[in-house]
Coordinates of C-alpha atoms in Angstrom, one line a residue:
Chain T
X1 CA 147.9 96.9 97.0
X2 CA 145.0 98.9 98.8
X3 CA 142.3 96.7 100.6
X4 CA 139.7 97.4 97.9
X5 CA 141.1 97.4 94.9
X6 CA 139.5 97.6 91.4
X7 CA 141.9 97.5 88.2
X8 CA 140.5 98.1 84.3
X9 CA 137.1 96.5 85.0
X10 CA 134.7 96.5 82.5
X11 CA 131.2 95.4 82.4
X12 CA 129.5 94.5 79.3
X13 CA 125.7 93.2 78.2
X14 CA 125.4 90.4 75.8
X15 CA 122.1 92.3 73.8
X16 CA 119.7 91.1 71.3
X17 CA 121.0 90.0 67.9
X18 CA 124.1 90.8 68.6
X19 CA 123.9 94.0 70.2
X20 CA 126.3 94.3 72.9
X21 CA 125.6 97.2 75.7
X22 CA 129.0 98.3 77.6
X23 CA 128.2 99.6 80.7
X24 CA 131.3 99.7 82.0
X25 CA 134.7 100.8 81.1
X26 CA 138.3 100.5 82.6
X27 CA 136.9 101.4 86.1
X28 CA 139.9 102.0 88.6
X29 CA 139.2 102.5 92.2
X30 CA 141.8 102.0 94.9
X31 CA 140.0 101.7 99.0
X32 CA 142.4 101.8 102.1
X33 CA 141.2 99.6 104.8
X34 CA 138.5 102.0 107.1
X35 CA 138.0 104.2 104.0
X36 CA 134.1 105.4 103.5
X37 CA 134.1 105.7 99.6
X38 CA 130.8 107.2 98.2
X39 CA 129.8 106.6 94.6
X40 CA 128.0 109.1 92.6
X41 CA 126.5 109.7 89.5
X42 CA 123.7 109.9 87.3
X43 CA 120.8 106.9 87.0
X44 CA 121.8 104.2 84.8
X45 CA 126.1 105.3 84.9
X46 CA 126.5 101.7 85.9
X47 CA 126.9 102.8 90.1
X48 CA 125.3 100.0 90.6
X49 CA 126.9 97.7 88.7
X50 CA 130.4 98.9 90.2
X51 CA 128.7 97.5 93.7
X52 CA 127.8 94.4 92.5
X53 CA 131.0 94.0 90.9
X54 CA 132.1 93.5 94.3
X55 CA 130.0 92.3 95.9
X56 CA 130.1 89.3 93.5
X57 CA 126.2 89.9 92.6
X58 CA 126.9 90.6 88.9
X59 CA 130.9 89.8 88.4
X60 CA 133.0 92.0 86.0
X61 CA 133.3 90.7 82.4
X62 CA 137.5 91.7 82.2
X63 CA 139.7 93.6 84.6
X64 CA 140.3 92.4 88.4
X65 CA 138.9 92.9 91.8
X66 CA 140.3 91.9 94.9
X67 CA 139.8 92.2 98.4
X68 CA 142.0 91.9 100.7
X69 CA 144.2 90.5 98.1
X70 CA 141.6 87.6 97.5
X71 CA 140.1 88.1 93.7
X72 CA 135.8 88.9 94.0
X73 CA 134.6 85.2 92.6
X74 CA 131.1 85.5 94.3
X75 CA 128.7 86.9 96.8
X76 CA 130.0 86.5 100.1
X77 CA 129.5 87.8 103.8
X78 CA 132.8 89.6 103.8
X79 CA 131.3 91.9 101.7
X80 CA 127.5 92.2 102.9
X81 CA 125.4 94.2 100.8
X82 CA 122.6 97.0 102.7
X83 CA 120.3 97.0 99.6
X84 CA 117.7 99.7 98.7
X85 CA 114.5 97.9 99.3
X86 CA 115.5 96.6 102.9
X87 CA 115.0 92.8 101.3
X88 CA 114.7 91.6 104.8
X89 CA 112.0 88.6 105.1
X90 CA 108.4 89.4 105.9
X91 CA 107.6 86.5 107.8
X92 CA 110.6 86.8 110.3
X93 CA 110.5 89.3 113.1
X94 CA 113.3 91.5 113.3
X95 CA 115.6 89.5 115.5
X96 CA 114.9 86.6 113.4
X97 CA 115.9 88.7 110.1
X98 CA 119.6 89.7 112.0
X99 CA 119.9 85.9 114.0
X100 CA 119.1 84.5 109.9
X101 CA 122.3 85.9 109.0
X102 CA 124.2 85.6 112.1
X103 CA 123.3 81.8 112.1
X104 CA 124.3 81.2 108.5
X105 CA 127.9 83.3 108.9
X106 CA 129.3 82.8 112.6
X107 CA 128.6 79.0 112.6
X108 CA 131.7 78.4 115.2
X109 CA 129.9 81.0 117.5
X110 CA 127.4 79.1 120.2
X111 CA 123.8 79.7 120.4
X112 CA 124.6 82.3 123.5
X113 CA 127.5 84.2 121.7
X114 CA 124.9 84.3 118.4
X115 CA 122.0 85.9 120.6
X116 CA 124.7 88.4 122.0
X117 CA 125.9 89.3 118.8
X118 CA 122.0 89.7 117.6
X119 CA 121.0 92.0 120.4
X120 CA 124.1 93.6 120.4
X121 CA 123.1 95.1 117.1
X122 CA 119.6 95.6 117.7
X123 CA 120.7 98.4 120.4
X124 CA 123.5 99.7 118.0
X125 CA 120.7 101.1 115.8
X126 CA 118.5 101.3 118.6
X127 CA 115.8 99.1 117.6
X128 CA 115.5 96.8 121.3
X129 CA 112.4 97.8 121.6
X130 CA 110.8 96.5 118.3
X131 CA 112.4 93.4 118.1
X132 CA 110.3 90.8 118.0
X133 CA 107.6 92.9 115.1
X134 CA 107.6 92.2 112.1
X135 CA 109.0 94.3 109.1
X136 CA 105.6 94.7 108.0
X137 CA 104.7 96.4 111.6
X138 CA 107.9 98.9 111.5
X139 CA 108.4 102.1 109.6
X140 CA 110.9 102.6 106.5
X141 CA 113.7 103.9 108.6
X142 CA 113.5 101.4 110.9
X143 CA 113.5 98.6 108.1
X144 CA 116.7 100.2 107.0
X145 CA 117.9 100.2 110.0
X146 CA 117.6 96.4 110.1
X147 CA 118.9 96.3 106.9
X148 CA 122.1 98.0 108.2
X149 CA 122.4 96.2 111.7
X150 CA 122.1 92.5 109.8
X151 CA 125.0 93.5 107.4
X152 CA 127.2 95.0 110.4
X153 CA 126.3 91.8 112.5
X154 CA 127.7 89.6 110.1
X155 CA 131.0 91.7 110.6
X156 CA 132.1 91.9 106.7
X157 CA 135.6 93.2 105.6
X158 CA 133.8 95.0 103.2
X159 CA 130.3 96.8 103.8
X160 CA 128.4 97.7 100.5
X161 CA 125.6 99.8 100.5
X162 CA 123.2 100.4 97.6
X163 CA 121.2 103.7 98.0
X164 CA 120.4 102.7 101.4
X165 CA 118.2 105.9 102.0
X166 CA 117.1 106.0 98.7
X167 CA 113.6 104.8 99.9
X168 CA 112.9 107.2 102.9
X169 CA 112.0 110.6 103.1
X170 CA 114.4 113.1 103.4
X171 CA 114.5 114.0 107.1
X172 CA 114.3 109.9 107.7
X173 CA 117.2 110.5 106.2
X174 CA 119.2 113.0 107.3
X175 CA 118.7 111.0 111.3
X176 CA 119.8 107.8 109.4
X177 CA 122.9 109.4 107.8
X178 CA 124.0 110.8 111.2
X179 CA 123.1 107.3 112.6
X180 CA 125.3 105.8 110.2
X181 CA 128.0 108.4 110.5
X182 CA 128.5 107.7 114.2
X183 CA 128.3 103.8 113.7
X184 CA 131.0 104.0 111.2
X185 CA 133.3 106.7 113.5
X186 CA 132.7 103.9 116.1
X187 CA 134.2 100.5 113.8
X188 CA 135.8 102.3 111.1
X189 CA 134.8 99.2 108.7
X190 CA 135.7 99.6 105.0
X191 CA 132.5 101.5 103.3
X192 CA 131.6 101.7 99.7
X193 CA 128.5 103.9 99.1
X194 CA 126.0 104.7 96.4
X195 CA 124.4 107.3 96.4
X196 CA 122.4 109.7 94.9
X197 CA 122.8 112.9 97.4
X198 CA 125.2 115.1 97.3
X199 CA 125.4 116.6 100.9
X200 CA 125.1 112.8 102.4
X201 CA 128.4 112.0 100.3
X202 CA 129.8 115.0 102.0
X203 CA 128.8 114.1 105.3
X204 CA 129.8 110.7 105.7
X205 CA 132.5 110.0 103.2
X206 CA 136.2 110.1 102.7
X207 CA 136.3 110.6 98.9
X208 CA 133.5 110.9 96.5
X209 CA 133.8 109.1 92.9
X210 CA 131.8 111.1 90.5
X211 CA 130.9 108.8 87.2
X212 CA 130.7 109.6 84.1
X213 CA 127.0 108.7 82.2
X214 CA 126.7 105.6 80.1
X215 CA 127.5 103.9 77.7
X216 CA 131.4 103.0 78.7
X217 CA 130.8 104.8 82.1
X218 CA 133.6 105.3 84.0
X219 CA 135.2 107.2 87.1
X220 CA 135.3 110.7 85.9
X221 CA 136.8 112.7 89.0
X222 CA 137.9 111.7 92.5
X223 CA 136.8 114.3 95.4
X224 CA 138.7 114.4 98.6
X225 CA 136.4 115.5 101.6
X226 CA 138.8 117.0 104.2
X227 CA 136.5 116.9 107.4
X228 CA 138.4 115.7 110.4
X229 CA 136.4 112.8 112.3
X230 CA 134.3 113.1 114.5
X231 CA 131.8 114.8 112.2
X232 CA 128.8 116.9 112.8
X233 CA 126.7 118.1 110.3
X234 CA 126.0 121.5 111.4
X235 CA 130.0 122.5 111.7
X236 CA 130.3 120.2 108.6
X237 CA 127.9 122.5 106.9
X238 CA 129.3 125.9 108.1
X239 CA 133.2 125.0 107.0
X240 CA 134.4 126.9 104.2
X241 CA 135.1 124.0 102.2
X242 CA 131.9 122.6 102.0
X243 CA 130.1 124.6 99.2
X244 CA 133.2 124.6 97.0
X245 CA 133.3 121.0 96.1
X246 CA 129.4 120.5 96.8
X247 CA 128.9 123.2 93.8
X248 CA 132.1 121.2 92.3
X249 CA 130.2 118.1 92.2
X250 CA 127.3 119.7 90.9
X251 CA 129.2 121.6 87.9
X252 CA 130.5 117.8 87.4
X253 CA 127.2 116.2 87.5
X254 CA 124.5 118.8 85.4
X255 CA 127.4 120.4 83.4
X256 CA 130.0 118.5 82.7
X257 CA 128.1 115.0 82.4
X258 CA 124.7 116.3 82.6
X259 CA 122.5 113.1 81.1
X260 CA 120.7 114.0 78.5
X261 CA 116.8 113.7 79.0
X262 CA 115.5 110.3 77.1
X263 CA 113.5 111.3 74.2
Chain H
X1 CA 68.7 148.5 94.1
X2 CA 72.4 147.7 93.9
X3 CA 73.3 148.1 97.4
X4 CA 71.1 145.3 98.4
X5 CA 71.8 143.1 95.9
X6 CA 75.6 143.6 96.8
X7 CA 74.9 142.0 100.3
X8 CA 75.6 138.7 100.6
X9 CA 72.5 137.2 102.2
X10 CA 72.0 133.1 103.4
X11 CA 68.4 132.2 103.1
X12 CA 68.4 129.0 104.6
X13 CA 65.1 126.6 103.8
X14 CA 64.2 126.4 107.1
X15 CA 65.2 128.1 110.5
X16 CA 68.7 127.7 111.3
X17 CA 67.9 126.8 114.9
X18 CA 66.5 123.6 113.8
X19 CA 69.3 120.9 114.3
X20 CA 72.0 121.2 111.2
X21 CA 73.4 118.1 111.8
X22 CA 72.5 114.6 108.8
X23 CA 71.7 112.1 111.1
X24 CA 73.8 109.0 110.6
X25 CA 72.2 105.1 110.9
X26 CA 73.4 103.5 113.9
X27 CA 77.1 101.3 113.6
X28 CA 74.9 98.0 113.8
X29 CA 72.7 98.9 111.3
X30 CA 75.4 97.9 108.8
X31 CA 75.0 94.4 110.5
X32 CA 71.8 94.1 110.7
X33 CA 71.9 95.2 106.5
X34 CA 74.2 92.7 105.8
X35 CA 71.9 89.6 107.1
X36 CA 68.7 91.4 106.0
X37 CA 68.8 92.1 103.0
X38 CA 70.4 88.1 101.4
X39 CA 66.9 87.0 103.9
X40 CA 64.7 89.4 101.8
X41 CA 66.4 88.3 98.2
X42 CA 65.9 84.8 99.1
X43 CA 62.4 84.9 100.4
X44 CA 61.7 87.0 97.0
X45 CA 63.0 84.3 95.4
X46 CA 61.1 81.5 97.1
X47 CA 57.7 83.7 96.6
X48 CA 58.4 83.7 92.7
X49 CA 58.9 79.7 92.1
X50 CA 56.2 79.2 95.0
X51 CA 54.5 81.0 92.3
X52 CA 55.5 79.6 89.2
X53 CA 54.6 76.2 90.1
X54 CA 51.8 76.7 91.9
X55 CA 50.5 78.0 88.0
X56 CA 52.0 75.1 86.2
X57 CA 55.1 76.7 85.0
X58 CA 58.1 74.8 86.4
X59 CA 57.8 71.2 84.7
X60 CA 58.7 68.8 87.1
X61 CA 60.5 71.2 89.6
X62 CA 57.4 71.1 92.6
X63 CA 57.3 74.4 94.8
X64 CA 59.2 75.0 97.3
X65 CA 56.0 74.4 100.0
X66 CA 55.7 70.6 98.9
X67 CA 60.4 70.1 98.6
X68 CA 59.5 71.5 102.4
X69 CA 56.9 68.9 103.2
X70 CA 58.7 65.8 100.6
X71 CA 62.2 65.8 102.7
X72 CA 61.1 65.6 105.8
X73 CA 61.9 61.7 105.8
X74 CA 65.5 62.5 104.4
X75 CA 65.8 64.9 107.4
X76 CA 65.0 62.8 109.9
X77 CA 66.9 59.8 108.3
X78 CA 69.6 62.1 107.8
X79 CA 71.4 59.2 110.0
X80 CA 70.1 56.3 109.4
X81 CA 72.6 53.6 108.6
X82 CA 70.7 51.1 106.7
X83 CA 72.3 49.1 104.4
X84 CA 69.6 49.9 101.7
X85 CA 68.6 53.7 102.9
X86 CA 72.0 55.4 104.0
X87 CA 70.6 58.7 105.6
X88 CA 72.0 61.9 103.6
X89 CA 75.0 62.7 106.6
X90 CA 76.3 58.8 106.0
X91 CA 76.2 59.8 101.8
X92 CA 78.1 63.0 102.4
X93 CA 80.4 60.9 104.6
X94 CA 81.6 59.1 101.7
X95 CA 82.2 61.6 99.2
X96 CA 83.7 63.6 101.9
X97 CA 86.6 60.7 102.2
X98 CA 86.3 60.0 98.7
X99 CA 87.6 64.0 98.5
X100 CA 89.9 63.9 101.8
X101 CA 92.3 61.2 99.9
X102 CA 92.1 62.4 96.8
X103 CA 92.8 65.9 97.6
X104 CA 95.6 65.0 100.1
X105 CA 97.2 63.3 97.1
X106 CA 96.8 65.4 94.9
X107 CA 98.3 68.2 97.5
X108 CA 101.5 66.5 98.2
X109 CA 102.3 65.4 94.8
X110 CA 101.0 68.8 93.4
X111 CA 103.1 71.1 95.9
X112 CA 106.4 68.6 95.7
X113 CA 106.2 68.5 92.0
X114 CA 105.6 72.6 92.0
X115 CA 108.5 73.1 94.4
X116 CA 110.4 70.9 91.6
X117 CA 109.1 72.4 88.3
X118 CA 109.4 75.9 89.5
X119 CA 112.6 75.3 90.7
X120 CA 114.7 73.6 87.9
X121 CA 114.6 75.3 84.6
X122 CA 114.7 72.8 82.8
X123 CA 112.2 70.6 84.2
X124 CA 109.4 73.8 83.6
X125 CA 110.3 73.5 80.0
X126 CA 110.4 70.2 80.1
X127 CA 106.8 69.8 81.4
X128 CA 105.2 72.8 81.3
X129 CA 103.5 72.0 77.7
X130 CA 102.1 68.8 79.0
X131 CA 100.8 70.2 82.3
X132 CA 99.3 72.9 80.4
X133 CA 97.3 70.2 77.8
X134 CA 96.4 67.5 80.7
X135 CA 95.0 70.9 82.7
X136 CA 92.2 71.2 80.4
X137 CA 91.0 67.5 80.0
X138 CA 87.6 67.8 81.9
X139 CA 87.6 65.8 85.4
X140 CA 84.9 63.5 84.0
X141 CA 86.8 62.6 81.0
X142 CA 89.5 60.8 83.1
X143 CA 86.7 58.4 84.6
X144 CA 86.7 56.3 81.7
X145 CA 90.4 55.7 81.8
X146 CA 90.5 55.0 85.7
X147 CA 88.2 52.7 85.1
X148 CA 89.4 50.7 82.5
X149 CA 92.4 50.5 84.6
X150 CA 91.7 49.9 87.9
X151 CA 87.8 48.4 87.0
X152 CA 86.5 49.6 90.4
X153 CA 84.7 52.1 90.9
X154 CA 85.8 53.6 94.4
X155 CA 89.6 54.1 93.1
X156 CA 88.2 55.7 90.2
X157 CA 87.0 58.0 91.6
X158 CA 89.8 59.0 93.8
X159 CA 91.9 59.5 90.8
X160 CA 89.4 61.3 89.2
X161 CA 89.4 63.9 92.1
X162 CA 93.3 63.3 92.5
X163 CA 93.5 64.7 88.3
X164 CA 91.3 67.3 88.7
X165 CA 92.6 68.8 92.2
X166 CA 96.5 68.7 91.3
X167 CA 96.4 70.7 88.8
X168 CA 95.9 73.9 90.1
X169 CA 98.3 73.1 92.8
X170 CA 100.8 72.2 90.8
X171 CA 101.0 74.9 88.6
X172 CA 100.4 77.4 91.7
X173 CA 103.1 76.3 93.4
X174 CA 105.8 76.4 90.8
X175 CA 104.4 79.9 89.9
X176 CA 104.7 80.9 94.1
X177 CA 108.6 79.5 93.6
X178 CA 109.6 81.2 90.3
X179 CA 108.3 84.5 91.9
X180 CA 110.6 84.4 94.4
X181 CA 111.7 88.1 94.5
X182 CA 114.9 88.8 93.4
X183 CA 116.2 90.6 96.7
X184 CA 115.3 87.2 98.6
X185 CA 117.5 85.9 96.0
X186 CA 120.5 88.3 96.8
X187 CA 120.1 87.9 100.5
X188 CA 120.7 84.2 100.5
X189 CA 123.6 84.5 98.2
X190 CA 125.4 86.9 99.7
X191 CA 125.3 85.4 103.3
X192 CA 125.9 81.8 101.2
X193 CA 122.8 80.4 103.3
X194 CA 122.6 76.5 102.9
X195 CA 120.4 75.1 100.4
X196 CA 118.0 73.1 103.4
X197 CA 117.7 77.5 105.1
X198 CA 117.1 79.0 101.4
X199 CA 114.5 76.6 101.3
X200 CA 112.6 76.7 104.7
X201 CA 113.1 80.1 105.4
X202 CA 113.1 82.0 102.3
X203 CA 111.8 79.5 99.2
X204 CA 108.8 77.9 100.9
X205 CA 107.5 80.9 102.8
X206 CA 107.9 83.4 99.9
X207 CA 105.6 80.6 97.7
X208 CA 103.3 80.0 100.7
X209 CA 100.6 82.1 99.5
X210 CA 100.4 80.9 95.9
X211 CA 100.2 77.8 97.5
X212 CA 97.3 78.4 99.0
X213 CA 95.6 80.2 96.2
X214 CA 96.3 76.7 94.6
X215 CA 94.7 74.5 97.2
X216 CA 91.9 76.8 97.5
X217 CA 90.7 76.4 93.9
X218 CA 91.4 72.9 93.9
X219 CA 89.5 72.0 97.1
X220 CA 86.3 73.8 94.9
X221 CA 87.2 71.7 91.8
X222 CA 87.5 68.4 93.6
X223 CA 84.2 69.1 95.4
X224 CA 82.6 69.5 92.2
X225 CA 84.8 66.6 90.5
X226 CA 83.3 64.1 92.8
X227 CA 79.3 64.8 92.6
X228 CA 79.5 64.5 88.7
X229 CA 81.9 61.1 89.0
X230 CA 79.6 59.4 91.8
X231 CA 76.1 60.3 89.2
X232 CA 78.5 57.9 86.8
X233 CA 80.1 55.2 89.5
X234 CA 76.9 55.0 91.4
X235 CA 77.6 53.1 95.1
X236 CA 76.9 55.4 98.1
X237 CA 78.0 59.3 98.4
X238 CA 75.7 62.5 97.6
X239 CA 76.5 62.5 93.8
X240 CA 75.2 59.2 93.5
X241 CA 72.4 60.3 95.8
X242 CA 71.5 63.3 93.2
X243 CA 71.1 61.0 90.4
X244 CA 69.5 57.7 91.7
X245 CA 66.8 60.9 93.1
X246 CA 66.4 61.7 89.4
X247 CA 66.1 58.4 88.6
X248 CA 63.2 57.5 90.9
X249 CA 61.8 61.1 90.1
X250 CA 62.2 62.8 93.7
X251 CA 62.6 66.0 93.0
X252 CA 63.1 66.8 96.7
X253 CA 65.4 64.4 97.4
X254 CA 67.6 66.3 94.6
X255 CA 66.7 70.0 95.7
X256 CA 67.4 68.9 99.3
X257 CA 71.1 67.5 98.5
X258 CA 71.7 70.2 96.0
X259 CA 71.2 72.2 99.1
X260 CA 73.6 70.6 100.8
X261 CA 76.5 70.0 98.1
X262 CA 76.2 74.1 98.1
X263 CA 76.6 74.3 101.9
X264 CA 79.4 71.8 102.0
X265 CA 81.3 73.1 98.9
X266 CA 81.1 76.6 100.6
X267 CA 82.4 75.2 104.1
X268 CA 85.0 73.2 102.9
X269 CA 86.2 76.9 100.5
X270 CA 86.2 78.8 104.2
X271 CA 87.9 75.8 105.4
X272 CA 91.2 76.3 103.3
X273 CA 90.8 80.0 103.3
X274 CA 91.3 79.6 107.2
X275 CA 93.9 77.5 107.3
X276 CA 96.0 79.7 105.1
X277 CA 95.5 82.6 107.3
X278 CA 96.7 80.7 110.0
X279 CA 100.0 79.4 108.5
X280 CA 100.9 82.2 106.1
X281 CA 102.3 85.2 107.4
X282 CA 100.8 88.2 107.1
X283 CA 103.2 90.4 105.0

C-alpha cells in the first residue's frame, strides 16, 4: 500500500429538495513516501475537495483514504494544510503564528527545543529578520512564506498545500516556487499540490494529476515529470521534454476537458 | 492667411515670467480650519438666540447673555457638598457610579452570554427571538418594573442602565464570535488546538472588535438611560438635577447641565473608543 493512498472516493453534496450534487467520483491516487504530487484542473473540478479529503477538512462520503496505513478520520497535524489565504492570525507576530502551532503539536518538546524549532524555520524561509511584525506589516510572499514555514514546523507526514501562490503576483511566485523547490529537495516530505499553473507543476512535481471538470470529476490522466533532482528552472525549461507534456497538459485541459463558459 | 493660422501659438493671459506656480495654504492652515471654523458656527449660533430672545421669541428659553450671568452660582458651587445643594461635579458623581455598575454588569454578563449565544447553535436559536423583542422595550419602560420589584429607587436605576447597556453587547459579541472566519476555523482544527488556545488566541481576539463596537454604543445608551431614569427616581445625580431645574423654572441651571451631560456623554464615547485601540490589535 503506497503512503498516500486514495481508493474509489467519492464526494457528494446533499442539495436542496433533494437535489444531490456529486462532485466527486471514484478518485484513485496512489503517493510514495517523498513524492511531490501536483493537482490540476479546471475551477470548481473538485481539486479542492480531493485536498480536504485528506486533510480530513471535508471527509469523503464513500471510498477510503489512508495514510500511512491509518484511515483519514479528521484534520490533523500529520497532514498540515498551507492554505490560499495565509489564514495566519492577525494579532500574533510572526514567531507567534509558527510557536502557536509548534506549541499545540510538539507538546513533549521543552520551551528551548520549541524556540529552536521556531527560529529554525523562520531562517528556512528566510524570514529572521521580520519576525517579531505582524502579518499585517509583511508583504503577500512573505505571509505565504509563514504559511509554509508553520506547516513544515509542525513536521507533518503529509504536507497539503492549497493554491499556495494563488494569491501573489506572478514573479512573487516564480521566487517562491524555487523557494519551495529547494526546501522540498532538502526534506523530501510527502507533497500533494493544487495548483492552477502549469509550468509550476512542472517545476516542482513528480507527477501531475490532471482532473476531469465537474459534475462526477475524476482523475483524467497521470503525467510523469522526468527531471532529475536537483532542479533548476532555467535547464528545466530548456530540456526537450518540457514543452511536450506542458502543451500535453494543455491539449488535456482547453481541449479535451475544456470547461464550458457558465452561461 | 492659412499659414499663420497653422502655427500653433500659446497666448498666455499674462507674461509667462510672472511666477506659474498656484500657491498652496500653509500645512497648519488645515489646523487652524479645523478649530476655526466649529468657533465661528457656534458663535453664529449664539448671535441668533442672543437675538431671538432678546425680541421675545424663545418662550421661556432666556439668552444666552443672562444663562452666562444665572450659573455663575452653579459654577462656583460646582463643589459644594451640602446636604441640601450638592454642587453639579458631586450630581455628576452619582450618575457617573450609577453608570460605572451598571455598565460593568451589563458588560460582563453581555460579553459572557455573547461568547455563549454565538457559540452554541442552539442556544442562538434558542434565544435570539427573545433578545431581539427585549432589545426594543425602551430603557425607561423597565423603570416601572425595577421598581415594583426592588421599591428603591437607586437599584432601579442600575437595572435600568444594566437593560438598556447589555443589549448591544450582547448581541455584538455573539455576532464578533459567529464571524469567526472560516480559515481561523481550519487552522485550529487541523493543528487540533485545545479548546482553552482556540478560545484565547483565536475566538476572543477575532470577536475583539465587535466587542468593542458593542460596548461603545452601549456606553452612549447607558449615558442617556440614566438622565431620563434620575428625571423619574429623583434623589441626587444630573438627571434629577435637569428636572427639579425645570421644576423650580431655572432655565440655566438646565442649559448649564445640558451642557455638561453633552460633554460627559462625549468623554465617556472617546473613553471606550480608546481603550479598544489599545487592546485590539490592529489588523
Amino acid at each position: 500500500m503506497a503512503f498516500l493512498e486514495i481508493q474509489n472516493a467519492c464526494k457528494v453534496y446533499p442539495g436542496r429538495g433533494g437535489q444531490r450534487y456529486e462532485a466527486l467520483r471514484d478518485v484513485n491516487l496512489s503517493v510514495r513516501e517523498g513524492e511531490f504530487v501536483t493537482l490540476i484542473g479546471h475551477s470548481g473540478c473538485g481539486k479542492s475537495t480531493v485536498l480536504n479529503m485528506v486533510a480530513g477538512l471535508g471527509l469523503a462520503t464513500s471510498g477510503r483514504v489512508t495514510v500511512d496505513g491509518r484511515p483519514v478520520t479528521g484534520p490533523g497535524p500529520e497532514r498540515m494544510v498551507v492554505f490560499q489565504n495565509h489564514a495566519l492570525l492577525p494579532w500574533l507576530t510572526v514567531r507567534q503564528n509558527i510557536a502557536l502551532a509548534v506549541d499545540a503539536v510538539h507538546r513533549s518538546l521543552g520551551t528551548a527545543e520549541r524556540a529552536e524549532l521556531v527560529e529554525e524555520h523562520l531562517q528556512l524561509v528566510g524570514l529572521g529578520a521580520a519576525a517579531d511584525r505582524k502579518p499585517g506589516q509583511i508583504s503577500g510572499g512573505m505571509r505565504q512564506r509563514v504559511g509554509i514555514a508553520r506547516a513544515l514546523a509542525v513536521r507533518p507526514q503529509v504536507l497539503l498545500l492549497d493554491e499556495p501562490f494563488g494569491a501573489l503576483d506572478a514573479l512573487t511566485r516564480g521566487r517562491l516556487q524555487e523557494e519551495l523547490l529547494r526546501i522540498w529537495e532538502a526534506h523530501r516530505i510527502t507533497v500533494l499540490m493544487i495548483t492552477h499553473d502549469v509550468d509550476e507543476a512542472l517545476l516542482l512535481s513528480d507527477r501531475i494529476v490532471l482532473m476531469t471538470n465537474g459534475p462526477a470529476a475524476t482523475v483524467g490522466e497521470i503525467v510523469e515529470v522526468p527531471f532529475a533532482h536537483p532542479r533548476r528552472r532555467g535547464e528545466v525549461i530548456d530540456s526537450p521534454p518540457y514543452y511536450q507534456l506542458r502543451n500535453q497538459i494543455l491539449h488535456f485541459l482547453y481541449e479535451r476537458y475544456a470547461n464550458p463558459i457558465a452561461g | 492667411m492659412t499659414a499663420t493660422r497653422d502655427r500653433a501659438t500659446v497666448s498666455p493671459s499674462r507674461p509667462l515670467s510672472a511666477t506659474a506656480e498656484k500657491q498652496l495654504p500653509p500645512a497648519w492652515f488645515g489646523r487652524v480650519e479645523a478649530v476655526l471654523y466649529p468657533t465661528l458656527a457656534i458663535v453664529a449660533v449664539g448671535a441668533a438666540w442672543e437675538a431671538l430672545a432678546g425680541g421675545g421669541l424663545t418662550g421661556q428659553l432666556p439668552a444666552p447673555s443672562r444663562v452666562f450671568a444665572d450659573v455663575q452660582p452653579l459654577v462656583r458651587g460646582f463643589f459644594n457638598n451640602d446636604e441640601n445643594d450638592k454642587g453639579v461635579f458631586w450630581q455628576l458623581a452619582a450618575s457617573l457610579g450609577r453608570v460605572a455598575l451598571g455598565y460593568s454588569l451589563a458588560a460582563v454578563v453581555g460579553v459572557s452570554l455573547g461568547i455563549l449565544v454565538g457559540a452554541l447553535r442552539p442556544l442562538r436559536l434558542a434565544f435570539d427571538p427573545l433578545f431581539q423583542v427585549l432589545r426594543t422595550i425602551p430603557p425607561l419602560a423597565w423603570l416601572p418594573i425595577a421598581l415594583a420589584t426592588v421599591s428603591q429607587a437607586n437599584p432601579s436605576a442600575i437595572f435600568v442602565i444594566f437593560i438598556t447597556a447589555i443589549w448591544p453587547i450582547l448581541i455584538n459579541t455573539a455576532v464578533g464570535v459567529r464571524q469567526t472566519p472560516q480559515d481561523y476555523r481550519n487552522v485550529a482544527a487541523v493543528l487540533n488546538l485545545s479548546k482553552t488556545a482556540y478560545f484565547f488566541k483565536i475566538l476572543l481576539p477575532s470577536a475583539a472588535s465587535y466587542i468593542f463596537t458593542g460596548l461603545r454604543i452601549a456606553i452612549g445608551l447607558a449615558w442617556l438611560a440614566i438622565v431620563a431614569a434620575e428625571m423619574l427616581t429623583g434623589g441626587v445625580g444630573i438627571g434629577f438635577f435637569i428636572w427639579d431645574g425645570y421644576n423650580s423654572s431655572r432655565m440655566a441651571d438646565i442649559l448649564f447641565a445640558l451642557v455638561i451631560v453633552g460633554a460627559v456623554g462625549f468623554l465617556l464615547d472617546r473613553l471606550v473608543l480608546w481603550a479598544g485601540r489599545v487592546l485590539v490589535a490592529a489588523e
